[in-house]
mmCIF file of C-alpha atoms in Angstrom:
data_model
loop_
_atom_site.group_PDB
_atom_site.id
_atom_site.type_symbol
_atom_site.label_atom_id
_atom_site.label_comp_id
_atom_site.label_asym_id
_atom_site.label_seq_id
_atom_site.Cartn_x
_atom_site.Cartn_y
_atom_site.Cartn_z
ATOM 1 C CA MET U 1 -7.365 10.313 -224.202
ATOM 2 C CA PRO U 2 -3.745 9.266 -224.956
ATOM 3 C CA VAL U 3 -1.095 10.940 -222.840
ATOM 4 C CA GLU U 4 1.060 13.511 -224.640
ATOM 5 C CA PHE U 5 4.830 13.835 -224.116
ATOM 6 C CA ILE U 6 6.740 17.020 -224.866
ATOM 7 C CA GLY U 7 10.516 17.368 -224.881
ATOM 8 C CA MET U 8 12.552 20.547 -225.025
ATOM 9 C CA ILE U 9 15.296 21.381 -227.488
ATOM 10 C CA GLY U 10 17.779 24.180 -227.965
ATOM 11 C CA ALA U 11 19.924 25.334 -230.858
ATOM 12 C CA ARG U 12 23.179 24.304 -229.168
ATOM 13 C CA ASP U 13 24.499 21.720 -226.729
ATOM 14 C CA SER U 14 23.641 23.096 -223.273
ATOM 15 C CA GLU U 15 25.408 20.195 -221.566
ATOM 16 C CA GLY U 16 28.720 20.978 -223.219
ATOM 17 C CA GLY U 17 28.234 24.716 -222.837
ATOM 18 C CA GLN U 18 30.451 25.554 -225.798
ATOM 19 C CA GLY U 19 29.997 26.401 -229.450
ATOM 20 C CA PRO U 20 27.948 28.942 -231.388
ATOM 21 C CA ALA U 21 24.512 30.084 -230.258
ATOM 22 C CA VAL U 22 23.033 28.349 -233.300
ATOM 23 C CA ASP U 23 24.516 24.955 -234.166
ATOM 24 C CA PRO U 24 22.514 23.536 -237.102
ATOM 25 C CA GLY U 25 24.006 20.051 -236.843
ATOM 26 C CA PHE U 26 23.285 19.748 -233.145
ATOM 27 C CA THR U 27 19.780 21.186 -233.540
ATOM 28 C CA ARG U 28 18.970 18.687 -236.278
ATOM 29 C CA MET U 29 20.348 15.766 -234.261
ATOM 30 C CA PHE U 30 18.596 16.836 -231.055
ATOM 31 C CA ALA U 31 15.236 17.088 -232.791
ATOM 32 C CA ARG U 32 15.638 13.691 -234.436
ATOM 33 C CA VAL U 33 16.564 12.119 -231.096
ATOM 34 C CA HIS U 34 13.220 13.282 -229.706
ATOM 35 C CA GLU U 35 11.336 12.083 -232.770
ATOM 36 C CA GLU U 36 12.944 8.645 -232.598
ATOM 37 C CA ALA U 37 12.337 8.489 -228.841
ATOM 38 C CA GLY U 38 8.600 8.893 -229.397
ATOM 39 C CA PHE U 39 7.997 12.405 -228.087
ATOM 40 C CA ASP U 40 4.885 14.050 -229.509
ATOM 41 C CA ARG U 41 6.278 17.578 -229.534
ATOM 42 C CA VAL U 42 9.334 19.584 -228.596
ATOM 43 C CA LEU U 43 9.208 22.956 -226.896
ATOM 44 C CA ILE U 44 11.363 25.664 -228.431
ATOM 45 C CA GLY U 45 11.801 28.195 -225.665
ATOM 46 C CA HIS U 46 12.019 31.964 -225.639
ATOM 47 C CA SER U 47 14.159 34.553 -223.910
ATOM 48 C CA SER U 48 15.467 37.986 -224.817
ATOM 49 C CA SER U 49 18.913 36.525 -225.563
ATOM 50 C CA SER U 50 18.056 33.249 -227.298
ATOM 51 C CA PRO U 51 17.943 32.502 -231.054
ATOM 52 C CA ASP U 52 14.673 33.264 -232.816
ATOM 53 C CA GLY U 53 12.353 30.383 -232.007
ATOM 54 C CA GLY U 54 10.302 30.617 -235.171
ATOM 55 C CA GLN U 55 13.322 30.062 -237.366
ATOM 56 C CA VAL U 56 14.516 27.201 -235.162
ATOM 57 C CA ALA U 57 11.051 25.639 -235.417
ATOM 58 C CA ALA U 58 11.058 25.942 -239.211
ATOM 59 C CA TYR U 59 14.480 24.278 -239.355
ATOM 60 C CA VAL U 60 13.324 21.443 -237.098
ATOM 61 C CA ALA U 61 10.194 20.946 -239.188
ATOM 62 C CA ALA U 62 12.309 20.645 -242.331
ATOM 63 C CA HIS U 63 14.477 17.914 -240.779
ATOM 64 C CA THR U 64 11.826 15.765 -239.088
ATOM 65 C CA GLU U 65 8.793 13.868 -240.331
ATOM 66 C CA ARG U 66 6.140 13.759 -237.618
ATOM 67 C CA LEU U 67 7.546 15.613 -234.580
ATOM 68 C CA GLY U 68 5.226 18.345 -233.332
ATOM 69 C CA LEU U 69 6.513 21.842 -232.582
ATOM 70 C CA LEU U 70 5.614 23.870 -229.498
ATOM 71 C CA LEU U 71 6.832 27.408 -230.173
ATOM 72 C CA ALA U 72 7.102 29.688 -227.146
ATOM 73 C CA HIS U 73 5.940 33.223 -227.895
ATOM 74 C CA ARG U 74 5.839 36.277 -225.659
ATOM 75 C CA PRO U 75 3.256 38.884 -226.690
ATOM 76 C CA GLY U 76 4.431 42.477 -226.648
ATOM 77 C CA THR U 77 7.195 42.760 -229.229
ATOM 78 C CA VAL U 78 5.317 41.655 -232.378
ATOM 79 C CA ALA U 79 1.918 42.875 -233.591
ATOM 80 C CA PRO U 80 -0.747 40.169 -233.298
ATOM 81 C CA THR U 81 -1.562 40.435 -237.018
ATOM 82 C CA MET U 82 2.076 39.730 -237.878
ATOM 83 C CA ALA U 83 2.243 36.912 -235.325
ATOM 84 C CA ALA U 84 -0.915 35.313 -236.716
ATOM 85 C CA ARG U 85 0.546 35.227 -240.242
ATOM 86 C CA THR U 86 3.887 33.925 -238.974
ATOM 87 C CA PHE U 87 2.264 31.082 -237.037
ATOM 88 C CA ALA U 88 -0.106 30.180 -239.873
ATOM 89 C CA THR U 89 2.773 30.099 -242.360
ATOM 90 C CA LEU U 90 4.803 27.816 -240.101
ATOM 91 C CA ASP U 91 1.780 25.576 -239.572
ATOM 92 C CA ALA U 92 1.395 25.238 -243.346
ATOM 93 C CA LEU U 93 5.100 24.591 -243.979
ATOM 94 C CA SER U 94 5.223 21.960 -241.214
ATOM 95 C CA GLY U 95 2.107 20.141 -242.384
ATOM 96 C CA GLY U 96 -0.004 21.139 -239.400
ATOM 97 C CA ARG U 97 2.525 20.300 -236.689
ATOM 98 C CA LEU U 98 2.648 23.648 -234.867
ATOM 99 C CA ALA U 99 1.358 24.594 -231.441
ATOM 100 C CA VAL U 100 2.084 27.929 -229.737
ATOM 101 C CA HIS U 101 3.023 28.263 -226.069
ATOM 102 C CA VAL U 102 2.028 31.738 -224.868
ATOM 103 C CA ILE U 103 4.102 33.228 -222.048
ATOM 104 C CA SER U 104 3.044 36.645 -220.784
ATOM 105 C CA GLY U 105 6.351 37.172 -218.952
ATOM 106 C CA GLY U 106 7.309 36.887 -215.297
ATOM 107 C CA HIS U 107 10.520 38.909 -214.908
ATOM 108 C CA ASP U 108 10.560 42.676 -215.357
ATOM 109 C CA ALA U 109 14.258 42.976 -216.245
ATOM 110 C CA GLU U 110 13.943 40.226 -218.850
ATOM 111 C CA GLN U 111 10.956 41.979 -220.431
ATOM 112 C CA ARG U 112 12.760 45.311 -220.597
ATOM 113 C CA ARG U 113 15.645 43.827 -222.572
ATOM 114 C CA ASP U 114 13.221 43.661 -225.487
ATOM 115 C CA GLY U 115 11.796 47.095 -224.747
ATOM 116 C CA ASP U 116 8.715 45.907 -222.858
ATOM 117 C CA TYR U 117 8.019 48.042 -219.771
ATOM 118 C CA ALA U 118 4.449 46.890 -219.135
ATOM 119 C CA ALA U 119 3.539 45.865 -215.587
ATOM 120 C CA LYS U 120 2.611 42.242 -214.910
ATOM 121 C CA GLU U 121 -1.165 42.782 -214.791
ATOM 122 C CA ASP U 122 -0.954 44.802 -217.994
ATOM 123 C CA ARG U 123 1.001 42.009 -219.656
ATOM 124 C CA TYR U 124 -1.802 39.542 -219.003
ATOM 125 C CA ALA U 125 -4.412 42.019 -220.234
ATOM 126 C CA ARG U 126 -2.315 42.530 -223.355
ATOM 127 C CA THR U 127 -2.038 38.759 -223.867
ATOM 128 C CA ASP U 128 -5.826 38.478 -223.677
ATOM 129 C CA GLU U 129 -6.254 41.124 -226.373
ATOM 130 C CA PHE U 130 -3.390 39.679 -228.431
ATOM 131 C CA LEU U 131 -4.965 36.220 -228.522
ATOM 132 C CA ASP U 132 -8.383 37.626 -229.390
ATOM 133 C CA VAL U 133 -6.849 39.272 -232.460
ATOM 134 C CA VAL U 134 -4.730 36.256 -233.429
ATOM 135 C CA LYS U 135 -7.699 33.889 -233.360
ATOM 136 C CA ARG U 136 -9.812 36.314 -235.419
ATOM 137 C CA ALA U 137 -6.978 36.602 -237.944
ATOM 138 C CA TRP U 138 -6.878 32.818 -238.248
ATOM 139 C CA THR U 139 -10.598 32.365 -238.737
ATOM 140 C CA GLU U 140 -12.266 35.452 -240.226
ATOM 141 C CA GLU U 141 -12.658 35.445 -243.981
ATOM 142 C CA GLU U 142 -13.387 39.140 -244.319
ATOM 143 C CA GLY U 143 -11.141 42.021 -243.363
ATOM 144 C CA PHE U 144 -11.550 43.522 -239.920
ATOM 145 C CA GLY U 145 -10.253 46.351 -237.803
ATOM 146 C CA HIS U 146 -9.508 46.597 -234.118
ATOM 147 C CA ASP U 147 -9.322 49.478 -231.653
ATOM 148 C CA GLY U 148 -8.282 48.147 -228.265
ATOM 149 C CA ARG U 149 -6.223 49.133 -225.271
ATOM 150 C CA PHE U 150 -2.954 47.739 -226.649
ATOM 151 C CA TYR U 151 -3.485 47.263 -230.390
ATOM 152 C CA ARG U 152 -5.110 49.295 -233.140
ATOM 153 C CA PHE U 153 -5.334 48.624 -236.872
ATOM 154 C CA ASP U 154 -7.710 48.933 -239.828
ATOM 155 C CA ASP U 155 -8.930 46.529 -242.515
ATOM 156 C CA PHE U 156 -6.584 43.634 -241.765
ATOM 157 C CA ARG U 157 -6.761 40.728 -244.193
ATOM 158 C CA SER U 158 -4.698 37.560 -244.196
ATOM 159 C CA GLU U 159 -4.250 35.201 -247.118
ATOM 160 C CA VAL U 160 -2.652 32.489 -244.995
ATOM 161 C CA ARG U 161 -4.699 30.281 -242.657
ATOM 162 C CA PRO U 162 -3.597 27.534 -240.302
ATOM 163 C CA VAL U 163 -3.753 23.982 -241.622
ATOM 164 C CA GLN U 164 -5.241 22.843 -238.301
ATOM 165 C CA HIS U 165 -8.885 23.465 -237.446
ATOM 166 C CA PRO U 166 -10.400 25.258 -235.735
ATOM 167 C CA HIS U 167 -6.995 26.832 -235.127
ATOM 168 C CA ILE U 168 -3.413 26.162 -234.075
ATOM 169 C CA PRO U 169 -3.409 24.690 -230.522
ATOM 170 C CA LEU U 170 -2.650 27.248 -227.831
ATOM 171 C CA TYR U 171 -0.679 26.290 -224.736
ATOM 172 C CA PHE U 172 -0.567 28.775 -221.880
ATOM 173 C CA GLY U 173 1.657 29.039 -218.816
ATOM 174 C CA GLY U 174 1.367 30.770 -215.471
ATOM 175 C CA SER U 175 0.416 30.312 -211.824
ATOM 176 C CA SER U 176 -1.127 33.648 -210.852
ATOM 177 C CA PRO U 177 -4.832 34.559 -210.683
ATOM 178 C CA ALA U 178 -4.369 36.617 -213.859
ATOM 179 C CA ALA U 179 -2.867 33.583 -215.605
ATOM 180 C CA TYR U 180 -5.764 31.359 -214.542
ATOM 181 C CA ARG U 181 -8.230 33.963 -215.801
ATOM 182 C CA VAL U 182 -6.651 34.618 -219.212
ATOM 183 C CA GLY U 183 -5.531 31.030 -219.717
ATOM 184 C CA GLY U 184 -9.003 29.887 -218.761
ATOM 185 C CA ILE U 185 -10.340 31.921 -221.670
ATOM 186 C CA HIS U 186 -7.862 30.924 -224.368
ATOM 187 C CA ALA U 187 -5.818 27.825 -223.493
ATOM 188 C CA ASP U 188 -6.266 24.498 -225.206
ATOM 189 C CA VAL U 189 -3.573 23.208 -222.833
ATOM 190 C CA PHE U 190 -2.644 24.961 -219.572
ATOM 191 C CA ALA U 191 0.967 24.326 -218.529
ATOM 192 C CA LEU U 192 2.086 24.012 -214.903
ATOM 193 C CA TRP U 193 5.415 23.293 -213.251
ATOM 194 C CA GLY U 194 5.868 20.140 -211.207
ATOM 195 C CA GLU U 195 4.381 20.581 -207.736
ATOM 196 C CA PRO U 196 3.095 17.903 -205.334
ATOM 197 C CA LEU U 197 -0.148 16.193 -206.248
ATOM 198 C CA ALA U 198 -2.314 18.172 -203.833
ATOM 199 C CA GLU U 199 -0.992 21.529 -205.002
ATOM 200 C CA THR U 200 -1.315 20.494 -208.639
ATOM 201 C CA ALA U 201 -4.921 19.460 -208.092
ATOM 202 C CA GLY U 202 -5.569 22.893 -206.583
ATOM 203 C CA GLN U 203 -4.086 24.611 -209.630
ATOM 204 C CA ILE U 204 -6.152 22.451 -211.978
ATOM 205 C CA ALA U 205 -9.270 23.523 -210.080
ATOM 206 C CA ALA U 206 -8.250 27.189 -210.449
ATOM 207 C CA VAL U 207 -7.679 26.776 -214.203
ATOM 208 C CA HIS U 208 -11.064 25.092 -214.614
ATOM 209 C CA ALA U 209 -12.734 27.826 -212.572
ATOM 210 C CA GLY U 210 -11.248 30.416 -214.919
ATOM 211 C CA ALA U 211 -12.526 28.467 -217.923
ATOM 212 C CA ARG U 212 -16.022 28.132 -216.481
ATOM 213 C CA ALA U 213 -16.072 31.863 -215.686
ATOM 214 C CA ALA U 214 -15.333 32.470 -219.378
ATOM 215 C CA GLY U 215 -18.367 30.360 -220.319
ATOM 216 C CA ARG U 216 -16.435 27.311 -221.475
ATOM 217 C CA THR U 217 -17.922 23.846 -221.150
ATOM 218 C CA VAL U 218 -14.841 21.987 -222.423
ATOM 219 C CA MET U 219 -11.974 22.459 -219.984
ATOM 220 C CA PRO U 220 -8.357 23.073 -221.029
ATOM 221 C CA ARG U 221 -6.114 20.031 -220.943
ATOM 222 C CA ILE U 222 -3.368 20.163 -218.313
ATOM 223 C CA SER U 223 0.395 19.865 -218.791
ATOM 224 C CA VAL U 224 2.935 19.429 -215.975
ATOM 225 C CA SER U 225 6.722 19.729 -216.332
ATOM 226 C CA PHE U 226 9.392 17.632 -214.631
ATOM 227 C CA ARG U 227 13.089 16.836 -214.947
ATOM 228 C CA PRO U 228 13.260 13.055 -214.401
ATOM 229 C CA VAL U 229 16.373 11.401 -212.983
ATOM 230 C CA LEU U 230 16.384 7.664 -213.703
ATOM 231 C CA GLY U 231 18.498 4.767 -212.479
ATOM 232 C CA ALA U 232 18.508 0.993 -212.811
ATOM 233 C CA THR U 233 17.824 0.871 -209.051
ATOM 234 C CA GLU U 234 16.418 3.394 -206.595
ATOM 235 C CA ASP U 235 19.847 3.812 -205.007
ATOM 236 C CA GLU U 236 21.452 4.439 -208.375
ATOM 237 C CA ALA U 237 18.828 7.042 -209.274
ATOM 238 C CA TRP U 238 19.296 8.926 -206.018
ATOM 239 C CA GLU U 239 23.072 8.735 -206.257
ATOM 240 C CA ARG U 240 22.827 10.319 -209.676
ATOM 241 C CA ALA U 241 20.336 12.907 -208.389
ATOM 242 C CA TYR U 242 22.653 14.096 -205.633
ATOM 243 C CA GLY U 243 25.514 14.230 -208.113
ATOM 244 C CA ILE U 244 23.389 16.579 -210.223
ATOM 245 C CA LEU U 245 22.590 18.654 -207.148
ATOM 246 C CA HIS U 246 26.287 18.952 -206.325
ATOM 247 C CA GLY U 247 26.916 20.282 -209.820
ATOM 248 C CA LEU U 248 24.102 22.808 -209.511
ATOM 249 C CA ARG U 249 25.444 24.051 -206.195
ATOM 250 C CA ARG U 250 28.921 24.395 -207.653
ATOM 251 C CA LYS U 251 27.589 26.577 -210.466
ATOM 252 C CA GLY U 252 25.686 28.845 -208.077
ATOM 253 C CA THR U 253 22.306 30.494 -208.623
ATOM 254 C CA ALA U 254 21.980 32.490 -211.800
ATOM 255 C CA GLY U 255 20.533 35.707 -210.396
ATOM 256 C CA GLY U 256 16.875 34.946 -211.083
ATOM 257 C CA PHE U 257 14.475 33.677 -213.697
ATOM 258 C CA PHE U 258 15.979 34.066 -217.196
ATOM 259 C CA ASP U 259 18.440 36.614 -215.824
ATOM 260 C CA ARG U 260 21.298 34.900 -217.635
ATOM 261 C CA SER U 261 23.392 37.968 -218.336
ATOM 262 C CA ARG U 262 24.517 38.204 -214.714
ATOM 263 C CA PRO U 263 27.321 36.068 -213.272
ATOM 264 C CA PRO U 264 26.346 33.294 -210.832
ATOM 265 C CA LEU U 265 25.730 34.413 -207.289
ATOM 266 C CA PRO U 266 27.852 33.075 -204.425
ATOM 267 C CA LEU U 267 26.758 29.755 -202.941
ATOM 268 C CA GLY U 268 23.821 30.194 -200.607
ATOM 269 C CA GLN U 269 22.676 33.494 -202.111
ATOM 270 C CA SER U 270 19.682 33.861 -204.402
ATOM 271 C CA VAL U 271 17.255 36.407 -205.773
ATOM 272 C CA ARG U 272 13.583 36.031 -204.899
ATOM 273 C CA PRO U 273 11.829 35.343 -208.194
ATOM 274 C CA GLU U 274 9.082 37.674 -209.374
ATOM 275 C CA ASN U 275 6.918 35.064 -211.115
ATOM 276 C CA ALA U 276 4.294 33.140 -209.165
ATOM 277 C CA GLY U 277 5.317 29.740 -210.530
ATOM 278 C CA SER U 278 8.863 29.969 -209.167
ATOM 279 C CA GLN U 279 7.589 31.327 -205.857
ATOM 280 C CA ARG U 280 5.293 28.322 -205.532
ATOM 281 C CA LEU U 281 8.130 25.867 -206.246
ATOM 282 C CA LEU U 282 10.329 27.505 -203.615
ATOM 283 C CA ALA U 283 7.515 27.381 -201.058
ATOM 284 C CA VAL U 284 7.137 23.647 -201.672
ATOM 285 C CA ALA U 285 10.917 23.160 -201.394
ATOM 286 C CA GLU U 286 10.948 24.969 -198.054
ATOM 287 C CA ARG U 287 8.478 22.392 -196.698
ATOM 288 C CA GLY U 288 10.705 19.483 -197.624
ATOM 289 C CA GLU U 289 12.952 17.945 -200.224
ATOM 290 C CA ARG U 290 10.830 14.889 -201.099
ATOM 291 C CA HIS U 291 7.104 14.690 -201.754
ATOM 292 C CA ASP U 292 4.615 12.044 -202.815
ATOM 293 C CA ARG U 293 6.008 9.029 -204.638
ATOM 294 C CA ALA U 294 9.126 10.496 -206.279
ATOM 295 C CA LEU U 295 8.990 14.321 -206.422
ATOM 296 C CA TRP U 296 12.282 16.005 -205.498
ATOM 297 C CA THR U 297 12.432 19.766 -204.970
ATOM 298 C CA ALA U 298 16.090 20.316 -204.052
ATOM 299 C CA PRO U 299 17.082 21.490 -207.581
ATOM 300 C CA ALA U 300 14.435 24.217 -207.392
ATOM 301 C CA ALA U 301 15.809 25.374 -204.048
ATOM 302 C CA VAL U 302 19.392 25.740 -205.269
ATOM 303 C CA THR U 303 18.535 27.390 -208.612
ATOM 304 C CA GLY U 304 15.946 29.852 -207.362
ATOM 305 C CA ALA U 305 13.318 27.778 -209.207
ATOM 306 C CA ALA U 306 14.402 29.298 -212.507
ATOM 307 C CA GLY U 307 12.179 27.422 -214.919
ATOM 308 C CA ASN U 308 10.833 23.901 -214.537
ATOM 309 C CA SER U 309 13.253 22.695 -211.894
ATOM 310 C CA THR U 310 11.620 19.906 -209.884
ATOM 311 C CA ALA U 311 12.540 16.284 -210.547
ATOM 312 C CA LEU U 312 11.007 12.837 -210.360
ATOM 313 C CA VAL U 313 13.664 10.400 -209.115
ATOM 314 C CA GLY U 314 13.728 6.611 -209.250
ATOM 315 C CA THR U 315 13.716 3.635 -211.551
ATOM 316 C CA PRO U 316 11.720 3.995 -214.773
ATOM 317 C CA GLU U 317 8.948 1.974 -213.123
ATOM 318 C CA THR U 318 8.828 4.290 -210.090
ATOM 319 C CA VAL U 319 8.833 7.472 -212.177
ATOM 320 C CA ALA U 320 6.203 6.024 -214.535
ATOM 321 C CA ARG U 321 3.950 5.319 -211.553
ATOM 322 C CA ALA U 322 4.551 8.870 -210.317
ATOM 323 C CA LEU U 323 3.493 10.274 -213.697
ATOM 324 C CA LEU U 324 0.406 8.074 -213.624
ATOM 325 C CA ASP U 325 -0.461 9.572 -210.229
ATOM 326 C CA TYR U 326 -0.729 12.919 -212.046
ATOM 327 C CA VAL U 327 -2.800 11.339 -214.820
ATOM 328 C CA ASP U 328 -5.184 10.217 -212.065
ATOM 329 C CA ILE U 329 -5.839 13.857 -211.050
ATOM 330 C CA GLY U 330 -6.437 15.055 -214.605
ATOM 331 C CA VAL U 331 -3.049 15.701 -216.215
ATOM 332 C CA THR U 332 -2.948 14.856 -219.922
ATOM 333 C CA THR U 333 0.474 16.141 -220.985
ATOM 334 C CA PHE U 334 4.010 15.957 -219.587
ATOM 335 C CA LEU U 335 6.952 18.127 -220.520
ATOM 336 C CA LEU U 336 10.045 16.073 -219.659
ATOM 337 C CA ARG U 337 13.646 17.198 -220.024
ATOM 338 C CA GLY U 338 16.706 15.722 -218.440
ATOM 339 C CA TYR U 339 19.918 17.119 -217.040
ATOM 340 C CA ARG U 340 21.795 15.267 -219.808
ATOM 341 C CA PRO U 341 19.507 16.529 -222.557
ATOM 342 C CA VAL U 342 20.392 14.198 -225.431
ATOM 343 C CA ARG U 343 21.149 11.035 -223.482
ATOM 344 C CA ASP U 344 18.161 11.492 -221.206
ATOM 345 C CA ALA U 345 15.763 12.026 -224.125
ATOM 346 C CA GLU U 346 17.010 8.747 -225.597
ATOM 347 C CA GLU U 347 16.622 6.991 -222.236
ATOM 348 C CA PHE U 348 13.117 8.348 -221.656
ATOM 349 C CA GLY U 349 12.125 7.004 -225.075
ATOM 350 C CA ARG U 350 13.490 3.534 -224.320
ATOM 351 C CA THR U 351 12.068 3.154 -220.848
ATOM 352 C CA LEU U 352 9.795 5.810 -219.381
ATOM 353 C CA LEU U 353 7.469 6.814 -222.208
ATOM 354 C CA PRO U 354 6.510 3.235 -223.198
ATOM 355 C CA LEU U 355 5.699 2.317 -219.587
ATOM 356 C CA VAL U 356 3.309 5.241 -219.170
ATOM 357 C CA ARG U 357 1.703 4.829 -222.584
ATOM 358 C CA ARG U 358 1.193 1.114 -222.045
ATOM 359 C CA GLU U 359 -0.619 1.637 -218.748
ATOM 360 C CA VAL U 360 -2.730 4.532 -220.048
ATOM 361 C CA GLY U 361 -3.700 2.373 -223.029
ATOM 362 C CA ARG U 362 -4.596 -0.531 -220.762
ATOM 363 C CA ARG U 363 -6.820 1.734 -218.661
ATOM 364 C CA GLU U 364 -8.564 3.099 -221.746
ATOM 365 C CA ARG U 365 -9.257 -0.386 -223.085
ATOM 366 C CA GLU U 366 -10.606 -1.454 -219.713
ATOM 367 C CA ALA U 367 -12.862 1.604 -219.524
ATOM 368 C CA ARG U 368 -14.238 0.924 -223.002
ATOM 369 C CA ALA U 369 -14.884 -2.710 -222.137
ATOM 370 C CA GLN U 370 -16.848 -1.663 -219.066
ATOM 371 C CA GLY U 371 -19.089 0.461 -221.154
#
């Protein structure tokens, strides 16, 4: 199976830090940079303060030709029937380029900003019910009703269906037992943050166990996220990495996962994150700064592991080999974003992505030749 590469875009220049929340020219340029660099998809993230991702995705689709869209969606604020029609409409308008990344939510204060006061376990139970309804809405020809714990409606009928069959691909994130259970039921691709190889293999086993418990025989594909730092030499890459770390320390830690409304905390202070993924990254960082071939955890330590915050550092050849180490344990997809978002996306397309694709292709040809 070919390896899949996902980038991440926003509606304004995060490196510059200035300008309106929605900058159409920058958004258009940023998406086209990823398309020209050879990324398969771009993630359009979600938070309670960010621009509406669905409208950003529609704009990107209108200004690109083949670039896939990975739209982050948090169940709880939109009825699943409405969400199903929204996603199906966007899939049709984009020519079947949409995938949906389902995030149940890992920070109570962030959830409450959109009026969601459900506890974490309830959020995962709600996501399970939400996805059951969405998939029925995409596939059932006749009207149907639903009377569940979180949603209730009668005689729902949708005229719009996804272009893709059997349905729009579902990506799913999380690192808790509840995430493994619900993601094991629904995920086409299960997304993890960048941990060492041994820990990642353990998470893959947990995801597959959840899928088998749900009666699945085809396992979800696995995505892992990193923030690569490249250099022409190893020394140059690490010099750049520590320059990035210095900048992160100067900015301080932003109060917690997606808690962007608060001012930065003083240097050395942080808030213990509520979500399991960030807790896992911090536990790895406490054991050491460098792991395996090129994994670097220091950025996670200084940012409170707010989001995908571990790096792979080295020359393009070194980082490509590190990514292939993850392919060897079952990873099929990589979400890669740099600290210089536009320039790094261009650089990844020139150097890193072709190296990995070439080697994966060589391995596939060799496997076919051997029978």
